Coordinates of C-alpha atoms in Angstrom, one line a residue:
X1 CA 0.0 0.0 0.0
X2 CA 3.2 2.4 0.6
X3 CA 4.5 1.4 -2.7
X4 CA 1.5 2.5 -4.2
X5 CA 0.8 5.7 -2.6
X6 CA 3.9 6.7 -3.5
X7 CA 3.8 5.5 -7.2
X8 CA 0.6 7.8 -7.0
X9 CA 1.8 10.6 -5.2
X10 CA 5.1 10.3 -8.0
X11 CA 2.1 10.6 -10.9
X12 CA 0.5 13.8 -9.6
X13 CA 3.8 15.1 -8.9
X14 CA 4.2 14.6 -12.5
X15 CA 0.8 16.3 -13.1
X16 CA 1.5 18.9 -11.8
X17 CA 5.3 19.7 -13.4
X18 CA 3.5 19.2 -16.6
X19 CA 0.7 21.7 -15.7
X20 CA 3.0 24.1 -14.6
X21 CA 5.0 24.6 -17.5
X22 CA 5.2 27.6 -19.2
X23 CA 2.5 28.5 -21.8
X24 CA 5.4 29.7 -24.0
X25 CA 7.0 26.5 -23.8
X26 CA 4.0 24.1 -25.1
X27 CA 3.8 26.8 -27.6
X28 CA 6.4 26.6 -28.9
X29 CA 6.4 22.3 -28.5
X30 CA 2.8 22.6 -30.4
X31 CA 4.6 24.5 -33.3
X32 CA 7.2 22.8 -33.6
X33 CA 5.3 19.4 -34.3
X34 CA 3.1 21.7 -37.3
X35 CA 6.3 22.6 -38.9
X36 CA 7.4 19.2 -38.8
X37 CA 4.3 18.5 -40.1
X38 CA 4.6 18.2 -44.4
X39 CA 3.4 20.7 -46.5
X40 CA 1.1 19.3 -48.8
X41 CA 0.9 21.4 -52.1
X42 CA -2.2 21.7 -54.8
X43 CA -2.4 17.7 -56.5
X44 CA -0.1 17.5 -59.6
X45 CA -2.4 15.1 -62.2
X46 CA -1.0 13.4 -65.1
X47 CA 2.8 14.0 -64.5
X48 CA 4.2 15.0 -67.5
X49 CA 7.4 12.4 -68.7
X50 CA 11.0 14.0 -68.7
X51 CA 12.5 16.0 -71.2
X52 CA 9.6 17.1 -73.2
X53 CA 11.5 19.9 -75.0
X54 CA 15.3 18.6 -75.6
X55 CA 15.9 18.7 -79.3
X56 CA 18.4 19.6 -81.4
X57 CA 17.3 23.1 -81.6
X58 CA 17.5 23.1 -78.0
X59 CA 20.1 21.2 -76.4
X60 CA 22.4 24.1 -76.1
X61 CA 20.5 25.5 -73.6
X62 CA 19.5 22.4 -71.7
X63 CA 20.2 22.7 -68.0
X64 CA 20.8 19.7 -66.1
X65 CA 18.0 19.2 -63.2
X66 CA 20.7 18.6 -60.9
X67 CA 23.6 20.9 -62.1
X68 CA 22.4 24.1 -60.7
X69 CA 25.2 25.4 -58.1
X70 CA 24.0 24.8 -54.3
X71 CA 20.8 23.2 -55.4
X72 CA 21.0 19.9 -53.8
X73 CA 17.7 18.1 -55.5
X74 CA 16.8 17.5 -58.9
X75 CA 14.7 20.8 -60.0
X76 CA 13.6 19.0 -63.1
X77 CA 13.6 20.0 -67.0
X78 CA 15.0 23.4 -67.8
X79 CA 16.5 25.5 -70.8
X80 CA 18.8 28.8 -70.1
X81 CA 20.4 31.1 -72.3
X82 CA 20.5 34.0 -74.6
X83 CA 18.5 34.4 -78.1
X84 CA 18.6 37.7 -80.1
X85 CA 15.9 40.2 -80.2
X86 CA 15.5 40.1 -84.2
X87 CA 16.4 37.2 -87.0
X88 CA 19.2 39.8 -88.8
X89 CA 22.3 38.3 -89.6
X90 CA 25.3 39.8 -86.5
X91 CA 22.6 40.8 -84.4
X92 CA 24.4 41.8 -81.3
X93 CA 21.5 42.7 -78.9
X94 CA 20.2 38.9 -76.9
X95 CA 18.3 39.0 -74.2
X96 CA 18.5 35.9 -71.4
X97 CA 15.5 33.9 -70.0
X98 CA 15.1 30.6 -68.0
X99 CA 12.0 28.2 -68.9
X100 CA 10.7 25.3 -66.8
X101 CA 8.3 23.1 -68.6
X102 CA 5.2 22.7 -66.3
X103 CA 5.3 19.2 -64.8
X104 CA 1.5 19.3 -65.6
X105 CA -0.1 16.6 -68.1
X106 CA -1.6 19.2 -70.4
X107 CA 0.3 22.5 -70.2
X108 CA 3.3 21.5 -72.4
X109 CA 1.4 21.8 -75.4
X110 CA -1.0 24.2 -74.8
X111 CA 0.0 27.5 -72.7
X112 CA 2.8 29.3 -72.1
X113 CA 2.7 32.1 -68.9
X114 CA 5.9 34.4 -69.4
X115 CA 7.3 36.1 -66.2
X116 CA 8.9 40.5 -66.6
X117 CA 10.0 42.1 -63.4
X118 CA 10.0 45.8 -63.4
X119 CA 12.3 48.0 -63.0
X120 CA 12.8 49.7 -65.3
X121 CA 16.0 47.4 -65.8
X122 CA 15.4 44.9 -62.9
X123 CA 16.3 41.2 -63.6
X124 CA 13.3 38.2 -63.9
X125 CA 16.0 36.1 -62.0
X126 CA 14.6 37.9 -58.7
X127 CA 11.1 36.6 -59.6
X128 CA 12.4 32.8 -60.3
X129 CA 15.1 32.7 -57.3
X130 CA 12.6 34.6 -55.0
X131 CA 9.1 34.7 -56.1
X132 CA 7.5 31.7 -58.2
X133 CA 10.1 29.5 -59.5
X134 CA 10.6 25.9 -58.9
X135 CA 12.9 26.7 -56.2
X136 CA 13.6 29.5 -53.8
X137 CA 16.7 31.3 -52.2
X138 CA 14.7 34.2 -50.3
X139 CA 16.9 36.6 -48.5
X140 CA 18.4 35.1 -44.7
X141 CA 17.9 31.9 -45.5
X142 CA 21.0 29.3 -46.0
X143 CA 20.2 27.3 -48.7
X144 CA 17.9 27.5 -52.0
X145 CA 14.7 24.7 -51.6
X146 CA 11.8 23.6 -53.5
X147 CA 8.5 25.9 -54.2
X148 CA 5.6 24.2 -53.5
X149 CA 3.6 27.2 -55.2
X150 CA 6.0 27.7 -58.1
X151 CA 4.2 28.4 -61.1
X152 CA 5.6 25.6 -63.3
X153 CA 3.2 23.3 -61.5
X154 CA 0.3 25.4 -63.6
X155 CA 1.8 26.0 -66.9
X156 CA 4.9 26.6 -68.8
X157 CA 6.7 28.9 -67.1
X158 CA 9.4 31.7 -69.0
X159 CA 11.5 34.3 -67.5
X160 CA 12.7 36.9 -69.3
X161 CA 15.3 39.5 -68.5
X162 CA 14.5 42.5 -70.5
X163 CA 15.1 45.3 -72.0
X164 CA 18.5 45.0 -73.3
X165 CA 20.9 46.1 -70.4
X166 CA 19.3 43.9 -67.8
X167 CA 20.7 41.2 -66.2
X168 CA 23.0 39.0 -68.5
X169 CA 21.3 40.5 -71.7
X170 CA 23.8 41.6 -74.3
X171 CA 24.1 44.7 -76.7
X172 CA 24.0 48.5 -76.2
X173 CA 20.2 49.7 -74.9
X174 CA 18.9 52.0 -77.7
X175 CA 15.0 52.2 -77.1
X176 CA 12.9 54.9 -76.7
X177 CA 9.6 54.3 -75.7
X178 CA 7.1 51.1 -74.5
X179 CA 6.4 50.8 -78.3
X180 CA 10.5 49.7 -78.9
X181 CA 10.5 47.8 -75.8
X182 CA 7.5 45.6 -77.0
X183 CA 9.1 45.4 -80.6
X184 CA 12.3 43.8 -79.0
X185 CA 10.3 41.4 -76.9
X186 CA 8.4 39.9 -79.6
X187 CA 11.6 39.9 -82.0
X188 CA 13.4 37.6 -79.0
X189 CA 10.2 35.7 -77.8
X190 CA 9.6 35.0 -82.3
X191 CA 13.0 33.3 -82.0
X192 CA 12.9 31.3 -78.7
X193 CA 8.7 30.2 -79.9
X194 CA 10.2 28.7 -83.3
X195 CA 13.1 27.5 -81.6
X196 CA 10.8 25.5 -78.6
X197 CA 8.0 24.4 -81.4
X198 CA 5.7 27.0 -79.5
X199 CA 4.3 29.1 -82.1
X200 CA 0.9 29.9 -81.5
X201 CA 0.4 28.6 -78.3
X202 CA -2.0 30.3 -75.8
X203 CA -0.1 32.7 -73.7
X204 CA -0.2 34.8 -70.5
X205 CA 1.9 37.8 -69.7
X206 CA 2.7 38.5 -66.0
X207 CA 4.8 40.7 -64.3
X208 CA 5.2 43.5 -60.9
X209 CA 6.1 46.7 -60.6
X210 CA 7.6 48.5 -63.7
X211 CA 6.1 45.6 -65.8
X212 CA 2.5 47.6 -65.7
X213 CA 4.7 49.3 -68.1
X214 CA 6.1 46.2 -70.2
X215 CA 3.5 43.8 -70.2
X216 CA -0.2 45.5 -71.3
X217 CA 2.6 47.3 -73.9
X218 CA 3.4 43.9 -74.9
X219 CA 0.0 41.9 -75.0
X220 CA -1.3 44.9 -77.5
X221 CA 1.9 44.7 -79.6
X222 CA 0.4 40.9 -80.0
X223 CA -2.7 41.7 -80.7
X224 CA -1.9 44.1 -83.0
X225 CA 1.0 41.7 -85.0
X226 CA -2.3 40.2 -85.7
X227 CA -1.0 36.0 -86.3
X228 CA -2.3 33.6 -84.0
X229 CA -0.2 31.1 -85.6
X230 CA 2.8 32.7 -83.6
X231 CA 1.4 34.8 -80.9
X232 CA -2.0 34.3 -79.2
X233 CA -2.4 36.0 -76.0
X234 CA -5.7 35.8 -73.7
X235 CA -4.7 37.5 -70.5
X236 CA -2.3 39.3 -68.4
X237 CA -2.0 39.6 -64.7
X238 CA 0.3 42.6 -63.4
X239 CA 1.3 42.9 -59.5
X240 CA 1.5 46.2 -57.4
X241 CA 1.7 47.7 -61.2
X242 CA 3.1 50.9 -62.8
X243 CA -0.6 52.2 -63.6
X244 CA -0.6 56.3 -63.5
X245 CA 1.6 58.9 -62.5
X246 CA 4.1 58.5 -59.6
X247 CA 1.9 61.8 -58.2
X248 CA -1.1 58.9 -57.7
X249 CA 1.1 56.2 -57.0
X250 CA 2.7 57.3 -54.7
X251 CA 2.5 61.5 -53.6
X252 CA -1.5 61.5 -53.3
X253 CA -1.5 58.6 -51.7
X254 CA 1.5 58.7 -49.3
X255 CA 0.3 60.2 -45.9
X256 CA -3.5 58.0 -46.1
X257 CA -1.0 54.9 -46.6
X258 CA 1.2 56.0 -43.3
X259 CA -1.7 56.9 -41.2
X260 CA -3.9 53.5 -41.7
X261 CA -0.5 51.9 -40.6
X262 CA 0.7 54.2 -37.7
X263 CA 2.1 51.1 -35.6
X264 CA 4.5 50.3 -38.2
X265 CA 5.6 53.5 -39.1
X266 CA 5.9 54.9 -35.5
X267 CA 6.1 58.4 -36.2
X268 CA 5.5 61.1 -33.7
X269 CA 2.4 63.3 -33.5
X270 CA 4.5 66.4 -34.3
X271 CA 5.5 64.6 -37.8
X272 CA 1.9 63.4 -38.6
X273 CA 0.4 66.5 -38.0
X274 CA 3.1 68.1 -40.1
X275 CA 2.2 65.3 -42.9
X276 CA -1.1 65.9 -42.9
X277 CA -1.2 69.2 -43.0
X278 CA 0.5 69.3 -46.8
X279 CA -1.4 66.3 -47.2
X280 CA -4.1 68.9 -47.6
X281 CA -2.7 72.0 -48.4
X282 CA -1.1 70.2 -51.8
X283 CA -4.5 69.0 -52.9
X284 CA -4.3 65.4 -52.2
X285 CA -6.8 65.2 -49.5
X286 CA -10.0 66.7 -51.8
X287 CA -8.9 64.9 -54.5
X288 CA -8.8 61.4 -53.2
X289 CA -12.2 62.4 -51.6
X290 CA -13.5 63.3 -54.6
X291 CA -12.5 61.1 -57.5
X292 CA -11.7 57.7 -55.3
X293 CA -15.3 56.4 -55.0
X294 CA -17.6 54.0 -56.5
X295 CA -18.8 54.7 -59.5
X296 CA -15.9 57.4 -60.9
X297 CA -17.7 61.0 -61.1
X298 CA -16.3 61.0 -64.8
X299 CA -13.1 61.6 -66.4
X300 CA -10.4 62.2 -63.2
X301 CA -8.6 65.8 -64.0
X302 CA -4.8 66.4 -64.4
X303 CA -3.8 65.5 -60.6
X304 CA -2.7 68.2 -58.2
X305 CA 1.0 68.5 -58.3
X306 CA 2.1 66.6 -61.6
X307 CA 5.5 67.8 -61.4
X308 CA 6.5 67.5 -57.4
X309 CA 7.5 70.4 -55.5
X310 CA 9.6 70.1 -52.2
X311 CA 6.4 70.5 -50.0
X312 CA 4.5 68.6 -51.6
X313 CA 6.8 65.6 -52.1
X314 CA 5.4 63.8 -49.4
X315 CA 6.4 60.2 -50.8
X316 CA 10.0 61.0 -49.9
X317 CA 9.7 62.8 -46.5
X318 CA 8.1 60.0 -45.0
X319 CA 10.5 57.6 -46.3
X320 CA 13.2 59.8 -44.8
X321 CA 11.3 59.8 -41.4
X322 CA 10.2 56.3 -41.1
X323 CA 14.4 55.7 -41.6
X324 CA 15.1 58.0 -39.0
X325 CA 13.0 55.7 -36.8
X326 CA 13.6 52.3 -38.8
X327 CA 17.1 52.1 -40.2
X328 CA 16.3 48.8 -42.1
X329 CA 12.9 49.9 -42.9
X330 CA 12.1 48.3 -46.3
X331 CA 9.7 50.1 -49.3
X332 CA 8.9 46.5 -50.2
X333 CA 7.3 45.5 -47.2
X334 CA 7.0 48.0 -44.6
X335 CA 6.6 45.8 -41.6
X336 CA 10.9 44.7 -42.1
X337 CA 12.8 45.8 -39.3
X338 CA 16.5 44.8 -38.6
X339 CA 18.6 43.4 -38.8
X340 CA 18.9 43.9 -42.7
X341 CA 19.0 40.0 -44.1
X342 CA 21.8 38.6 -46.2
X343 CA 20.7 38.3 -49.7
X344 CA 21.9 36.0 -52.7
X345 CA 20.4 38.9 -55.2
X346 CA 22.6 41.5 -52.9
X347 CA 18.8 43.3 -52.4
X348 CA 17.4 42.5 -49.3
X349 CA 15.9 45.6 -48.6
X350 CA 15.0 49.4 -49.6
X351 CA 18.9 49.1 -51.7
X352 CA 21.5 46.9 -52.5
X353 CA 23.4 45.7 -49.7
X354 CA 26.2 42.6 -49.7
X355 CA 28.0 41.5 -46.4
X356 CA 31.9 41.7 -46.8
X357 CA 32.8 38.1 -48.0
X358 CA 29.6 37.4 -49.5
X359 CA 29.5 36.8 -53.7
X360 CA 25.9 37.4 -55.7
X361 CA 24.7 34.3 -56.9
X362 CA 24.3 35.4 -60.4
X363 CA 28.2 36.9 -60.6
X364 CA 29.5 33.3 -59.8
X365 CA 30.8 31.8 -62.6
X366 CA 29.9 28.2 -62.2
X367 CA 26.2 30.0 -61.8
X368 CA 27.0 31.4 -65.2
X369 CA 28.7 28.2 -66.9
X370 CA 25.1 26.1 -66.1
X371 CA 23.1 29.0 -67.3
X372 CA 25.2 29.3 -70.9
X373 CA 25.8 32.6 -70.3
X374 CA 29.6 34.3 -70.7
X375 CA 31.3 36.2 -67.9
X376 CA 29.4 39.0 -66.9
X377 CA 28.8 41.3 -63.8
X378 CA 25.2 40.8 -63.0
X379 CA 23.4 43.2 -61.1
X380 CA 19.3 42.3 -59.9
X381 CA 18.8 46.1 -61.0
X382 CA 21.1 47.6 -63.3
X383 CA 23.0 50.5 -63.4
X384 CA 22.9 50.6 -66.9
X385 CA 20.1 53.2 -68.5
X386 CA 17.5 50.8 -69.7
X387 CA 15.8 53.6 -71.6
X388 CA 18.6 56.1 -72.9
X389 CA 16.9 58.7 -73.3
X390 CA 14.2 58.0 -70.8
X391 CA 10.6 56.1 -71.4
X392 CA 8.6 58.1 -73.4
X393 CA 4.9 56.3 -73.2
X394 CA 2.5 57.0 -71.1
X395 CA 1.8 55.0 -68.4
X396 CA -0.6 52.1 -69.5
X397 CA -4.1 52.7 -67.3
X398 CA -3.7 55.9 -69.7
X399 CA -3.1 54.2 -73.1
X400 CA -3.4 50.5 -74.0
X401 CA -4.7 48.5 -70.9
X402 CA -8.3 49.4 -71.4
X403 CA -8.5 47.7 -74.8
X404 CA -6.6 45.3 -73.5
X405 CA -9.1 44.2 -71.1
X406 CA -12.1 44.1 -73.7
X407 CA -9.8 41.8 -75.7
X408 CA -8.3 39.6 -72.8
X409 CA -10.5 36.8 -71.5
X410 CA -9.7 37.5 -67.8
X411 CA -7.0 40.4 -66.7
X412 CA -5.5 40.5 -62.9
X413 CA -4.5 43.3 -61.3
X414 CA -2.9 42.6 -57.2
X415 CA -1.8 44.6 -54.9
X416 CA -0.1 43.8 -51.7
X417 CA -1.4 46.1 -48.8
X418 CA 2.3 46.7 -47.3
X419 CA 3.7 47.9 -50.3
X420 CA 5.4 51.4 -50.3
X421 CA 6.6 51.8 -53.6
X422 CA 3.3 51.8 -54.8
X423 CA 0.6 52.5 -52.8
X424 CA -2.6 50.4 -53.5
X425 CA -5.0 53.4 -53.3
X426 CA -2.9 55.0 -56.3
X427 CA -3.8 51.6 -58.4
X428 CA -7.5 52.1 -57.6
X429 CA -7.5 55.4 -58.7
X430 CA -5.7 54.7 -61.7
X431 CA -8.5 51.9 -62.6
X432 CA -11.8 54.3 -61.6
X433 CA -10.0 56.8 -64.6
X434 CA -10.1 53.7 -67.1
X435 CA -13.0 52.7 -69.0
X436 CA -13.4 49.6 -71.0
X437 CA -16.3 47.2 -71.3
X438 CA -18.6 50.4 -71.7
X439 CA -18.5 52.0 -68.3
X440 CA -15.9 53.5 -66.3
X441 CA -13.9 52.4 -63.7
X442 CA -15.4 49.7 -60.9
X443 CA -19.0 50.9 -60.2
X444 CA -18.9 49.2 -56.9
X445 CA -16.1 49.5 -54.0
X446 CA -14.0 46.1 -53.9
X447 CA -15.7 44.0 -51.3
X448 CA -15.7 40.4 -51.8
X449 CA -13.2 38.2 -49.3
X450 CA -10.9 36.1 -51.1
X451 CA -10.6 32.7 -49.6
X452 CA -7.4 30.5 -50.1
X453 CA -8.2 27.0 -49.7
X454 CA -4.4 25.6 -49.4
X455 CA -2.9 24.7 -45.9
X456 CA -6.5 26.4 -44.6
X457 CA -5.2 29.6 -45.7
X458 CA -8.7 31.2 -45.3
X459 CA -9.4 34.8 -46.1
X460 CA -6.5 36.6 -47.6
X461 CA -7.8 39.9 -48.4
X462 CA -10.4 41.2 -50.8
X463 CA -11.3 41.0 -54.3
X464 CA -13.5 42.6 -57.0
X465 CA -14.6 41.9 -60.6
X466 CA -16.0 43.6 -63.2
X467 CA -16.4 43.6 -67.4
X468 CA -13.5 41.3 -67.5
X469 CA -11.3 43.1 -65.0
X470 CA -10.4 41.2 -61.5
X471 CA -8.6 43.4 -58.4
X472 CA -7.3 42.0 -55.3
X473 CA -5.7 43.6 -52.7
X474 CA -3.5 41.2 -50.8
X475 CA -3.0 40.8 -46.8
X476 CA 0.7 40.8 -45.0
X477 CA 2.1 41.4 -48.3
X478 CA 4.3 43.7 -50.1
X479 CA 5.5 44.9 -53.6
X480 CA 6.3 41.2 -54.6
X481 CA 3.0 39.3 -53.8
X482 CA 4.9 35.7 -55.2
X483 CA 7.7 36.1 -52.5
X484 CA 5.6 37.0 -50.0
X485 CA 2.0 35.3 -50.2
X486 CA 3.0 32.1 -52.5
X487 CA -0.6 30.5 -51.8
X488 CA -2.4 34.0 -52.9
X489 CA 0.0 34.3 -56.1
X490 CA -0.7 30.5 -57.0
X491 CA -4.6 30.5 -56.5
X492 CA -4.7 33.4 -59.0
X493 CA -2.5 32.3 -62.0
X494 CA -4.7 29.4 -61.7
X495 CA -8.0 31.6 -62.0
X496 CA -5.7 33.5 -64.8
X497 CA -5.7 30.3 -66.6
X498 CA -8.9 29.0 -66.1
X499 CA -7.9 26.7 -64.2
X500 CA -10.6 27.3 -62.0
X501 CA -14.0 28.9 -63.1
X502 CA -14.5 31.0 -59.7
X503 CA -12.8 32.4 -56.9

């Protein structure tokens, strides 16, 4: 009877160190066993057999699955290299991509989804190492591993580094406008179609940032070549875009952005106050009131302050004051603090940054040997004047993406609600000045919650469709929505695609 009261009194002693451990502690025990846990991404059907693209046309550019420098699993079927931008004999100008054939049943015969960073002059290599490839290197993190969101699982997957003077491109930039841009793209992407056996396949553009330059200007340069039987777009999908101005991108929008996000920013009543006050006096205030609602009032005037003066540059003084209380605070992604990440792009933040002893993974040359590039000094965004004499188009929302949308069968425009670069109420003002499909701009405010069903994502922000046109503004992310809400960025290209009929 001793033995056993004391065996008992042993079991509640137990009890009760259990009970009293710290909360933090089976926390952190309870989170540990999800991580361990396997992440189990969207069902691959009908998985396509290897090597569905070597030929003798392309086995120059054939990259090894398990070649690729500090990539220690096989990352499958892929072709790198450099093709010219025209079919004239010396052509010195090339521009570099990187395709994965999807590992889908279907997709290598019947779509092609081409990837543009922005920039201007900012390489597609950022969007495949850190965004939506088939693996990932993102910035702090020790070695690259596999993407269970990368886009190759949808479709065919290209990335392009463009315009000539990005990236390992070759030749001396000489264009003008968007017009010239989009003339060079199609004169490279005409060579690398006949060279893959992909003419006239159906095809996607995507791209962020500067690329709501580059990609409505290159869907309507298809459209207008007019041949199917080489190039046949049906949609385009553009993250935290190049729409308007850089006054409603980012000036008229600036001080709303800081105040709905005053914990992050932390600045000081003084400062606000100060903000605000040339918030108003510059004419952003009444104009946001007035033009961003749902419907448009009609045609949005010339805004306030085209061309910035020092008061009214708001954009900049609050970057300058949200360093003074964040050294590492990032543009991209405004909740960063430090310390500042080492990055494999040399970019982990608002500017290039690379810890002393550390080497770009694009500058290495065994990088550069797989790749069947020659030695070149790579840079993610380019020092080298992309557009000589400057870009002379006008900003797309204000030219060709209106058409575009009455031609596309769906067009995507995201937004990622930490972004600083561009500011998501910018892009919606920028849409309620466009019309297309007979009306202007949204006539209802964006509304609807968009639910991710992967990994019981749930609700992930908002979303909006109208006359062909979908919006989404994106939770917890920033200017690149791939990188930092893969699930969100995945569920779309598949809507983009038709992959699936409703959101």
């Amino acid at each position: 009877m001793k033995l056993l009261g004391c065996l008992a009194l042993l079991a509640l002693a137990a009890d009760v160190v259990v009970a009293r451990q710290p909360l933090d502690f089976l926390r952190r025990k309870q989170l540990a066993s999800r991580q361990a846990m396997p992440i189990v991404p969207p069902p691959i059907q009908n998985r396509a057999p290897k090597l569905n693209f070597y030929t003798d046309k392309t086995k120059e550019f054939y990259v090894p699955g398990t070649s690729i420098p500090d990539v220690d699993f096989d990352v499958g079927e892929s072709y790198a290299g450099l093709l010219p931008i025209s079919s004239k004999p010396h052509e010195t100008r090339k521009l570099f991509f990187w395709f994965f054939p999807s590992v889908t049943g279907k997709a290598p015969t019947d779509e092609l989804v081409i990837w543009l960073n922005g920039g201007p002059g900012c390489s597609s290599m950022e969007g495949l190492l850190q965004e939506n490839g088939p693996f990932l290197w993102q910035s702090g993190t020790f070695k690259p591993v596999p993407n269970d969101y990368s886009w190759h699982k949808v479709a065919n997957m290209l990335w392009v580094e463009q315009p000539v003077g990005t990236g390992f491109t070759q030749g001396n930039p000489n264009i003008r406008n968007e017009e010239d841009m989009a003339a060079q793209f199609l004169g490279f992407l005409e060579q690398w179609l006949k060279t893959f056996d992909l003419e006239g396949r159906t095809t996607y553009v995507t791209g962020e940032s500067y690329a709501g330059f580059y990609v409505p200007y290159i869907v309507d340069a298809m459209y207008k070549r007019n041949d199917t039987s080489l190039f046949n777009p049906k949609g385009l999908m553009i993250y935290d875009p190049s729409l308007s101005y850089d006054a409603v991108q980012e000036q008229m929008t600036a001080y709303p952005f800081v105040e709905s996000l005053t914990p992050l920013f932390a600045l000081n009543a003084t400062t606000m106050a100060d903000f605000k006050r040339r918030h108003e006096s510059c004419g952003y205030a009444n104009f946001l009131e007035k033009y961003l609602v749902f419907p448009p009032p009609g045609v949005l005037p010339t805004p306030p302050q085209l061309e910035t003066s020092p008061e009214c540059d708001l954009w900049t003084d609050i970057l300058n004051a949200a360093l003074q209380v964040n050294p590492c605070f990032n543009i991209y992604h405004v909740s960063d603090g430090c310390p500042l990440l080492w990055d494999v792009l040399g970019f982990p933040g608002s500017s290039d940054y690379i810890p002393p002893g550390a080497t770009v993974y694009f500058n290495r040359t065994d990088v550069q040997k797989v790749l069947h590039v020659p030695p070149t000094v790579w840079q993610e965004c380019t020092d080298t004047n992309v557009f000589p004499k400057g870009d002379g188009s006008l900003p797309s929302a204000l030219s060709v993406l209106p058409d575009l949308i009455d031609k596309n069968e769906r067009t995507l425009i995201g937004h990622g609600l930490l972004d600083y670069v561009l500011i998501k109420d910018g892009s919606l003002l920028a849409i309620q000045n466009m019309t297309w499909g007979g009306a202007q701009g949204f006539q209802e405010r964006p509304s609807t919650p968009f639910v991710i069903p992967y990994e019981g994502r749930g609700t992930a922000g908002i979303y909006h469709t109208e006359r062909k046109l979908t919006w989404f503004e994106i939770d917890l992310s920033g200017h690149m929505v791939p990188e930092y809400q893969p699930t969100v960025a995945y569920r779309q290209l598949e809507y983009l695609l038709g992959r699936i009929k409703e959101l």
